[in-house]
Short mmCIF file of C-alpha atoms and ligand atoms in Angstrom, two decimals:
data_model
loop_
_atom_site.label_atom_id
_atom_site.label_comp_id
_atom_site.label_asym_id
_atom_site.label_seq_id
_atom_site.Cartn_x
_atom_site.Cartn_y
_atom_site.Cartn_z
CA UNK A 1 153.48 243.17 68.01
CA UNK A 2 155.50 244.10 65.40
CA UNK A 3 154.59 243.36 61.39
CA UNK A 4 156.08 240.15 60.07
CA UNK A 5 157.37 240.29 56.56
CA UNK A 6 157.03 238.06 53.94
CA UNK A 7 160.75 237.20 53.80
CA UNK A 8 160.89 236.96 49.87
CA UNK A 9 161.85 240.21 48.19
CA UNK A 10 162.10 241.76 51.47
CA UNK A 11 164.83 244.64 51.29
CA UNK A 12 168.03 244.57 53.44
CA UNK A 13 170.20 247.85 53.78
CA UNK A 14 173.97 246.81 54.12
CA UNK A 15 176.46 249.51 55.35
CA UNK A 16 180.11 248.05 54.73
CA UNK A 17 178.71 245.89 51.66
CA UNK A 18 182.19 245.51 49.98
CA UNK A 19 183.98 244.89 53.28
CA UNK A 20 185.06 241.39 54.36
CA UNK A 21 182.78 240.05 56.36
CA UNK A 22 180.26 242.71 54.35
CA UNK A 23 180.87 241.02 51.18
CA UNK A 24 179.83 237.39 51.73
CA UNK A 25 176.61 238.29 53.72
CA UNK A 26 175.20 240.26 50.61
CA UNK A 27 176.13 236.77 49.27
CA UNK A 28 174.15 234.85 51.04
CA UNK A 29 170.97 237.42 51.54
CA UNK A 30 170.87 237.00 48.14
CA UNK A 31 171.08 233.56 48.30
CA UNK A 32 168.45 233.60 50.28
CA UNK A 33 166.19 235.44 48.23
CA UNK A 34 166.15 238.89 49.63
CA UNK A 35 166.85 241.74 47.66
CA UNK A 36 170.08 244.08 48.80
CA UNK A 37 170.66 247.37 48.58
CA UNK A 38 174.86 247.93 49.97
CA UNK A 39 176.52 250.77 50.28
CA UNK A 40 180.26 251.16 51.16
CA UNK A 41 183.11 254.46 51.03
CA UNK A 42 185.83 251.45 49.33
CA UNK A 43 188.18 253.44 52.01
CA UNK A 44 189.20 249.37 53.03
CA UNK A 45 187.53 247.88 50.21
CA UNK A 46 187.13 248.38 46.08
CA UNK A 47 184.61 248.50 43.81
CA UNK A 48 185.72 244.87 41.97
CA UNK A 49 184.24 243.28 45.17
CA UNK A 50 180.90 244.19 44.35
CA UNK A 51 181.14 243.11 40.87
CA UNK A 52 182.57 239.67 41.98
CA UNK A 53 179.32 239.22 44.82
CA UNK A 54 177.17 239.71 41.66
CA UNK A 55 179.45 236.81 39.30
CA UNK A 56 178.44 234.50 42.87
CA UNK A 57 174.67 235.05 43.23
CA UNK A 58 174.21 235.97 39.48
CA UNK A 59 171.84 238.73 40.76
CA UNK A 60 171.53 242.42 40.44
CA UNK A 61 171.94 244.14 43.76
CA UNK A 62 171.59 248.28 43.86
CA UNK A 63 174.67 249.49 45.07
CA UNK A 64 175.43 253.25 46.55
CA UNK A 65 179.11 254.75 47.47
CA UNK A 66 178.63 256.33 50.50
CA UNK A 67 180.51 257.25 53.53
CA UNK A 68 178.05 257.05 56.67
CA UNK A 69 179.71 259.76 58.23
CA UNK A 70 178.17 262.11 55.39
CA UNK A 71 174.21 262.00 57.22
CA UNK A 72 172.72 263.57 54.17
CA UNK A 73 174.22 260.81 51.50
CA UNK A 74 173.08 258.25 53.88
CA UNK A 75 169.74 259.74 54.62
CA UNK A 76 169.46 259.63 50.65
CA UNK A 77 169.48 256.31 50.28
CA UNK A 78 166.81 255.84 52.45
CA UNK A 79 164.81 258.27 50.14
CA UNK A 80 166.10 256.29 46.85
CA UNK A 81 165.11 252.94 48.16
CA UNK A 82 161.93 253.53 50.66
CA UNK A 83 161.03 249.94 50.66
CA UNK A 84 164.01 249.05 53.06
CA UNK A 85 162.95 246.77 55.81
CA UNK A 86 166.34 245.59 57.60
CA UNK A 87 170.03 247.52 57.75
CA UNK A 88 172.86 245.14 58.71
CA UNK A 89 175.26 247.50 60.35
CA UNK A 90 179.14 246.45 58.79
CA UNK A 91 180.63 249.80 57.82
CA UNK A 92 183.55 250.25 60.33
CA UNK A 93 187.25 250.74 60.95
CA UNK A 94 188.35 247.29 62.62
CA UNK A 95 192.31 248.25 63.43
CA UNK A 96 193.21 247.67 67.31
CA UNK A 97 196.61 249.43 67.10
CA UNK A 98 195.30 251.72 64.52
CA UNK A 99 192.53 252.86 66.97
CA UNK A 100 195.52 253.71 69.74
CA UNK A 101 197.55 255.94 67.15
CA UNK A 102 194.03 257.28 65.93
CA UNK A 103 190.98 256.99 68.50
CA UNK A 104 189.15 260.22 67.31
CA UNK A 105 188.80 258.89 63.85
CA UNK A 106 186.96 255.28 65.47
CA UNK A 107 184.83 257.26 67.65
CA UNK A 108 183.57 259.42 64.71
CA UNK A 109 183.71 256.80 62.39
CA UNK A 110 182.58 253.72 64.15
CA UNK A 111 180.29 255.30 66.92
CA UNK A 112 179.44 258.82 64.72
CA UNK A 113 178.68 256.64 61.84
CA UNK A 114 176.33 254.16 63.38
CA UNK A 115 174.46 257.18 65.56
CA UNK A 116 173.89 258.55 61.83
CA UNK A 117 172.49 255.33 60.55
CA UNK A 118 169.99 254.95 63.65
CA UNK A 119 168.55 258.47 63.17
CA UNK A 120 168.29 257.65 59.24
CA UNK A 121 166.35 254.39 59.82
CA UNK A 122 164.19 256.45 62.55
CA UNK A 123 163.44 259.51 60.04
CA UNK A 124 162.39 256.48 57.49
CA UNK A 125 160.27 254.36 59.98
CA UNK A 126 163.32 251.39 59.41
CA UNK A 127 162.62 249.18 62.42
CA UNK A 128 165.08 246.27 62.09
CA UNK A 129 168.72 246.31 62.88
CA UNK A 130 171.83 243.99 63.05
CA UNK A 131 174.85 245.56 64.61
CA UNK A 132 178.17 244.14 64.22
CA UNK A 133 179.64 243.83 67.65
CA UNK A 134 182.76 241.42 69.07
CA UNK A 135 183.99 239.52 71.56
CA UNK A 136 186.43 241.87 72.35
CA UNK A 137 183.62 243.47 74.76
CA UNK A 138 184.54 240.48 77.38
CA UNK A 139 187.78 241.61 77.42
CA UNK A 140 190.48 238.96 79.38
CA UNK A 141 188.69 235.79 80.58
CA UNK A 142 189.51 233.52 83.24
CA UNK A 143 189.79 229.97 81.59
CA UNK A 144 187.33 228.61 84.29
CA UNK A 145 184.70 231.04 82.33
CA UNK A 146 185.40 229.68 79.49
CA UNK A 147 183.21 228.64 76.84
CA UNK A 148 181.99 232.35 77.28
CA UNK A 149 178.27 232.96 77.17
CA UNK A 150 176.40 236.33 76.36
CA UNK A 151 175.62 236.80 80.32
CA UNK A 152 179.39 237.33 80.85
CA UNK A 153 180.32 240.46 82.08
CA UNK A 154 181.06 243.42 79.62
CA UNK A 155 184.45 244.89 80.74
CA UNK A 156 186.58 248.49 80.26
CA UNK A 157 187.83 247.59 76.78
CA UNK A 158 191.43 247.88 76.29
CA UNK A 159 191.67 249.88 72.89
CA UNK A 160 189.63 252.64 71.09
CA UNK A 161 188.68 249.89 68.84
CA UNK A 162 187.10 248.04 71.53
CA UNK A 163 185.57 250.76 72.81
CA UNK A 164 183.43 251.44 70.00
CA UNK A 165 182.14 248.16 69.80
CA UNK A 166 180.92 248.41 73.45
CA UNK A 167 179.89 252.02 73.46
CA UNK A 168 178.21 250.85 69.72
CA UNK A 169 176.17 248.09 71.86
CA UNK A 170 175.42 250.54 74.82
CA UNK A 171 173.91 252.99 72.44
CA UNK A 172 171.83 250.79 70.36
CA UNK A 173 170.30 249.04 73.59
CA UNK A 174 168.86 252.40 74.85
CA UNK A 175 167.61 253.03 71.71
CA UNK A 176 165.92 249.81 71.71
CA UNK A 177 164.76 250.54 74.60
CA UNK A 178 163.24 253.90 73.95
CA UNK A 179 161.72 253.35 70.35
CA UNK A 180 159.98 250.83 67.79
CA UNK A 181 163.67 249.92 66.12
CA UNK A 182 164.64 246.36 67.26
CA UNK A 183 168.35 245.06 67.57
CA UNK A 184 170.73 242.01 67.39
CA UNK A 185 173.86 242.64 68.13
CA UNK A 186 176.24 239.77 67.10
CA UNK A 187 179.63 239.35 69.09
CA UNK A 188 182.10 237.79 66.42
CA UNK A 189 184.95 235.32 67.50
CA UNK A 190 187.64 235.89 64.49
CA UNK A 191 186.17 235.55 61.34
CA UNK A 192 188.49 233.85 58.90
CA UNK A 193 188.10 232.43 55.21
CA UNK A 194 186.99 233.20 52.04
CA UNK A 195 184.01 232.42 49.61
CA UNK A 196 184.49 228.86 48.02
CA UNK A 197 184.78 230.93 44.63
CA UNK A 198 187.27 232.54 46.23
CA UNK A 199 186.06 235.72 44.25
CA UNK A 200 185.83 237.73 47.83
CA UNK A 201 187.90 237.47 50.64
CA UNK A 202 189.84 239.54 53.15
CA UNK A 203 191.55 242.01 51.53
CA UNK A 204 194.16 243.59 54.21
CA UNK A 205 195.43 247.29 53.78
CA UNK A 206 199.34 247.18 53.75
CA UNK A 207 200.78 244.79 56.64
CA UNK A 208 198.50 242.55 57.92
CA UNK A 209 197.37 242.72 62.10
CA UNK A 210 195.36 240.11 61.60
CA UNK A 211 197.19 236.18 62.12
CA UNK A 212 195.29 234.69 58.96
CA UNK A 213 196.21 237.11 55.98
CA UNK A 214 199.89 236.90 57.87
CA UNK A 215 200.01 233.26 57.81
CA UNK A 216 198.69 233.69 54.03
CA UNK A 217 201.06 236.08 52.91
CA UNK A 218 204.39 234.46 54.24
CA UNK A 219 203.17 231.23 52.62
CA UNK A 220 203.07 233.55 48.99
CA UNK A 221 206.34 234.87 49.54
CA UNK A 222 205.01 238.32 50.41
CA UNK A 223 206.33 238.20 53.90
CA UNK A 224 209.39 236.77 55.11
CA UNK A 225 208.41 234.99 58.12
CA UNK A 226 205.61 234.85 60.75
CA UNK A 227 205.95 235.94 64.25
CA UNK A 228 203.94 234.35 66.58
CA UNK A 229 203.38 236.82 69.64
CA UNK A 230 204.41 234.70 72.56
CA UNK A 231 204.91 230.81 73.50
CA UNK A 232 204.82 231.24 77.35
CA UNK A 233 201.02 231.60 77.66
CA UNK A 234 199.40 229.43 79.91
CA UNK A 235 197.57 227.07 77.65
CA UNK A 236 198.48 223.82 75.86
CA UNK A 237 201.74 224.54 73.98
CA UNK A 238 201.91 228.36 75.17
CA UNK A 239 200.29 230.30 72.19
CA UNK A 240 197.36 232.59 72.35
CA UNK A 241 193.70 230.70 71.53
CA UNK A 242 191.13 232.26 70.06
CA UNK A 243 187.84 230.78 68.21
CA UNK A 244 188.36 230.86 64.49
CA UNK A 245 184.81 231.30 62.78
CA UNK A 246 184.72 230.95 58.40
CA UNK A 247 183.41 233.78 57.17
CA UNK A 248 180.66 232.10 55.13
CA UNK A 249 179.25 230.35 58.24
CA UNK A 250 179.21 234.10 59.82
CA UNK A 251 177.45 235.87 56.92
CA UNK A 252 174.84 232.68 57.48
CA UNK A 253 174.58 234.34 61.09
CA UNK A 254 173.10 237.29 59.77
CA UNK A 255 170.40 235.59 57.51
CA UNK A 256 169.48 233.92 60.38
CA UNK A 257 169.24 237.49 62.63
CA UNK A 258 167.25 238.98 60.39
CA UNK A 259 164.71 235.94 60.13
CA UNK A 260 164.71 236.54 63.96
CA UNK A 261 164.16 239.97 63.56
CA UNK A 262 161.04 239.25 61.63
CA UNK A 263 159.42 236.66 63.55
CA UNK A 264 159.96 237.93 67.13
CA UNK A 265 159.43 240.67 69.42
CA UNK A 266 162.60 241.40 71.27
CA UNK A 267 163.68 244.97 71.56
CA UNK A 268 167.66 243.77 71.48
CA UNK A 269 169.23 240.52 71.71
CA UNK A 270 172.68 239.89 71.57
CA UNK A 271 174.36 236.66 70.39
CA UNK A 272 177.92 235.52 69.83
CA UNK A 273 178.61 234.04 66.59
CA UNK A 274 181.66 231.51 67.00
CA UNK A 275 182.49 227.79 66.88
CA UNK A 276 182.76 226.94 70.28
CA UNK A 277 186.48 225.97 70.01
CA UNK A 278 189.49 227.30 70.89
CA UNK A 279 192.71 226.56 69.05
CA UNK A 280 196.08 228.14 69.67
CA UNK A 281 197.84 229.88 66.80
CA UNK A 282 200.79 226.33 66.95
CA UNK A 283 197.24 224.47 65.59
CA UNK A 284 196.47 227.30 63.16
CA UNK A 285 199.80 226.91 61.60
CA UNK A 286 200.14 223.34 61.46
CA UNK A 287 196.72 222.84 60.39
CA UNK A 288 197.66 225.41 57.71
CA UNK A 289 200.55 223.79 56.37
CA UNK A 290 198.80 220.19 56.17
CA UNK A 291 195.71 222.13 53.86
CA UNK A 292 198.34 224.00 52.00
CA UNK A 293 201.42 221.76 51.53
CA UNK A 294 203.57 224.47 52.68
CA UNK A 295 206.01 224.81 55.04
CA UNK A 296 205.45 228.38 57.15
CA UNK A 297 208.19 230.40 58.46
CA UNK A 298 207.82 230.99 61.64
CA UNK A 299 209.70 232.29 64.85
CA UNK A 300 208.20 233.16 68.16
CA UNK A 301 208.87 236.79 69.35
CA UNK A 302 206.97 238.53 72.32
CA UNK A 303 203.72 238.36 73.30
CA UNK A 304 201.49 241.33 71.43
CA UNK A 305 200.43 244.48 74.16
CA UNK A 306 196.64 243.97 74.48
CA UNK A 307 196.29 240.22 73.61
CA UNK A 308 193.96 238.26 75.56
CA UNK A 309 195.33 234.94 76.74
CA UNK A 310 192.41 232.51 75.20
CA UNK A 311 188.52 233.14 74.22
CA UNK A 312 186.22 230.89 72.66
CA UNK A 313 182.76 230.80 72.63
CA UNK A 314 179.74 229.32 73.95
CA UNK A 315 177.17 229.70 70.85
CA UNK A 316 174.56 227.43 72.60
CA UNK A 317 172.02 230.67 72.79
CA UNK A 318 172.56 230.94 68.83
CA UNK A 319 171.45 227.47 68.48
CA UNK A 320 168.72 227.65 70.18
CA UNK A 321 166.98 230.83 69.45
CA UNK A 322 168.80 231.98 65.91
CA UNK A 323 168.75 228.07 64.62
CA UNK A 324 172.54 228.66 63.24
CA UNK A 325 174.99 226.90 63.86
CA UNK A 326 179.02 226.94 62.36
CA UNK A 327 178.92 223.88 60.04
CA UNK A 328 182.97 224.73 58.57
CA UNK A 329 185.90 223.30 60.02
CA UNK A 330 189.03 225.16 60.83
CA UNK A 331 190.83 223.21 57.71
CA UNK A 332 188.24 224.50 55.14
CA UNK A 333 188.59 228.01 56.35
CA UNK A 334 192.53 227.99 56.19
CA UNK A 335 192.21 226.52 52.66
CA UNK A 336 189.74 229.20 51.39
CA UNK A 337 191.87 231.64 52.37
CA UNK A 338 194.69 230.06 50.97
CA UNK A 339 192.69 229.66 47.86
CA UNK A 340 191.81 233.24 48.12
CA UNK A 341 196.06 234.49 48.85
CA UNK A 342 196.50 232.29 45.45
CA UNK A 343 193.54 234.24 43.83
CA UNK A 344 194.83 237.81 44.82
CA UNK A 345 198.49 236.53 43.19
CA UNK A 346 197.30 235.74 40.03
CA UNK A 347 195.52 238.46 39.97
CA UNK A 348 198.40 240.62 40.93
CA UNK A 349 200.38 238.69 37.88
CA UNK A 350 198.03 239.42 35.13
CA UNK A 351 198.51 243.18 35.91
CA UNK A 352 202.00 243.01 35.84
N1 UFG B 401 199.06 236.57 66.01
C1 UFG B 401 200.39 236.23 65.87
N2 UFG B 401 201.11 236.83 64.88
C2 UFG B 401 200.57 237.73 64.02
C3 UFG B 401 199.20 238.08 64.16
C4 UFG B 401 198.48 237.47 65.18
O1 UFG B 401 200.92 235.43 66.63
O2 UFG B 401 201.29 238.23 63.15
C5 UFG B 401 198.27 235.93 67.07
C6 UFG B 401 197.74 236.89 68.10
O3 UFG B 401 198.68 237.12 69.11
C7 UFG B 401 196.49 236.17 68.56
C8 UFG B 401 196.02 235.40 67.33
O4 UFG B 401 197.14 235.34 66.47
O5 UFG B 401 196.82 235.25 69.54
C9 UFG B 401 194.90 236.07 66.61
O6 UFG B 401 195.24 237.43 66.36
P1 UFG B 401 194.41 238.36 65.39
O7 UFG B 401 195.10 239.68 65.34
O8 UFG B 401 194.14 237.67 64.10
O9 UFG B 401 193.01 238.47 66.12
P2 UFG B 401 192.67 239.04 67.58
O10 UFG B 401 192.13 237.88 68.33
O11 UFG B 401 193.75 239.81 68.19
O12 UFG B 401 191.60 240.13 67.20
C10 UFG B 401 190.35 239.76 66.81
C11 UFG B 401 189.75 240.82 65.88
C12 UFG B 401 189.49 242.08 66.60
C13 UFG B 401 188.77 241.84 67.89
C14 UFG B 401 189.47 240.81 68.73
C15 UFG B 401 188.73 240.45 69.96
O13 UFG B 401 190.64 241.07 64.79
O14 UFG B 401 188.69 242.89 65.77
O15 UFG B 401 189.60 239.63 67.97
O16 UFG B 401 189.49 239.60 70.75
F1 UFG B 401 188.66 242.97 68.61
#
């Protein structure tokens, strides 16, 4: 049996703490009441994000710039701050066509990085971990297996990106298996959104890949016009569908994973973290424009190498065993992030 901690005060490591997704869990650990220690290389991220997390929870957190492909600056922070009980495991590159052009830079990066991290939490007797995995590791589904559960089949991913999500799961369950250190691994959907403050958000380096910062930034002006990649798919009005999860509702995921962490005795368990429903990227846009009050546009152009027809997930087993559930609706995360796109422009204006 593993110790339980008294949840209050107890101190979370989080690697990728300015990041996107990053950003708004420190949010809500804090919010929670544990105290954060982040560290992040800003390489996709800046150092005004971590100022802004502390103008939300009005807390101090300790904050470290570190790359975690640099083993001796990580291992340091474990030596600064001894007292850490939990990492959350963020710090990544997330690019799919970036990962074609580059895959030795994921695999040292995203796989290198995290094999770092494990052997720093084992020198320091850190037990608890929370890896950031993805749906990606079920690959194309059959719309028959859809909702898709966590007893799906893991398949041959089809970029480097994917890879190291799957090889990053593979790795951490044999360590599980062969050690003290426990492990969730939490397969997001596609996290969209943006803090209510809209003080964080996504913050996309150069063109967008991503369909929500490009919906965002053609609504601006930024962008000329959208192009959604394909209309011949075989689902409702021939558009991709994906499950669109708000980002707050996934940082909640992790409070919740770490709770589990704490109060039971699994080596690894693995959970996706999603709504539960699909909706093309026709619904996105409309339901954009009705939140916005703008007109997008839009043409349809071919479909996009490597896109899976339509995934959405079953999040039953997060219900169940986490206790979390998505409470946002699709329309609240398209206006955050609008809010967010109007943020970054004033922002942009001041400094002009
Ligand atoms: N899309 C467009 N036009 C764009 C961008 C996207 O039509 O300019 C469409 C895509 O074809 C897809 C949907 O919008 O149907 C969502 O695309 P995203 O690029 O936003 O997200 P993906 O579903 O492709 O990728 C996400 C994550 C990856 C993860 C993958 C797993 O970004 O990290 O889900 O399926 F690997």
């Amino acid at each position: 049996m593993q110790p339980v901690f008294n949840l209050r005060n107890m101190k979370i490591l989080v690697t990728g703490g300015a990041g996107f997704i990053g950003s708004h869990t420190v949010v809500e650990l804090q919010q929670a009441g544990y105290d954060v220690v982040a560290i992040d290389n800003f390489e996709n991220s800046s150092p005004q994000v971590v100022d802004n997390i502390k103008k939300i929870s009005g807390k101090p957190f300790d904050f470290i710039k570190v790359d975690i492909r640099e083993k001796h600056a990580l291992n340091d922070v474990f030596v600064t701050h001894p007292d850490i009980k939990a990492v959350i495991h963020f710090a990544a590159y997330k690019a799919v066509g970036e990962s074609v052009e580059k895959p030795l830079a994921y695999y040292e990066n995203n796989v290198g990085g995290t094999l770092n991290l494990v052997e720093a939490m084992q020198a320091h007797g850190v037990q608890n971990l929370v890896f950031s995995s993805s749906c990606t590791v079920y690959g194309d589904v059959k719309a028959d297996a859809l909702p898709i559960t966590e007893n799906s089949p893991i398949v041959k991913a089809n970029s480097p990106y994917g890879n190291t999500k799957k090889i990053g799961e593979e790795l951490l369950f044999d360590v599980a298996k062969s050690s003290t250190t426990k492990i969730v691994a939490l397969r997001y959907f596609n996290p969209i959104g943006a803090h209510d403050s809209a003080l964080i958000g996504e913050l996309p380096n150069g063109v967008p890949n991503n369909l929500i910062p490009f919906v965002t930034q053609t609504a601006i002006g930024m962008r000329e016009k959208l192009t959604i990649f394909g209309n011949d798919y075989p689902t409702r009005d021939g558009s991709c569908i994906r499950d669109y999860i708000h980002v707050v509702d996934l940082a909640k995921a992790h409070v919740k994973a770490i709770e589990f962490l704490n109060t039971h005795t699994d080596q690894y368990a693995v959970f996706n973290i999603g709504t539960g429903n699909g909706n093309t990227v026709l619904e996105v846009v409309a339901a954009f424009e009705k939140v916005s009050g703008k007109k997008l546009n839009y043409a349809f152009g071919p479909r996009r190498e490597g896109d899976v027809v339509q995934i959405f997930a079953s999040c039953d087993k997060a219900a169940n065993i986490l206790g979390w559930k998505a409470e946002r609706t699709l329309d609240n995360a398209l206006e955050t992030a609008w809010k967010w796109e109007l943020h970054l422009q004033a922002l942009k204006g001041a400094n002009q």
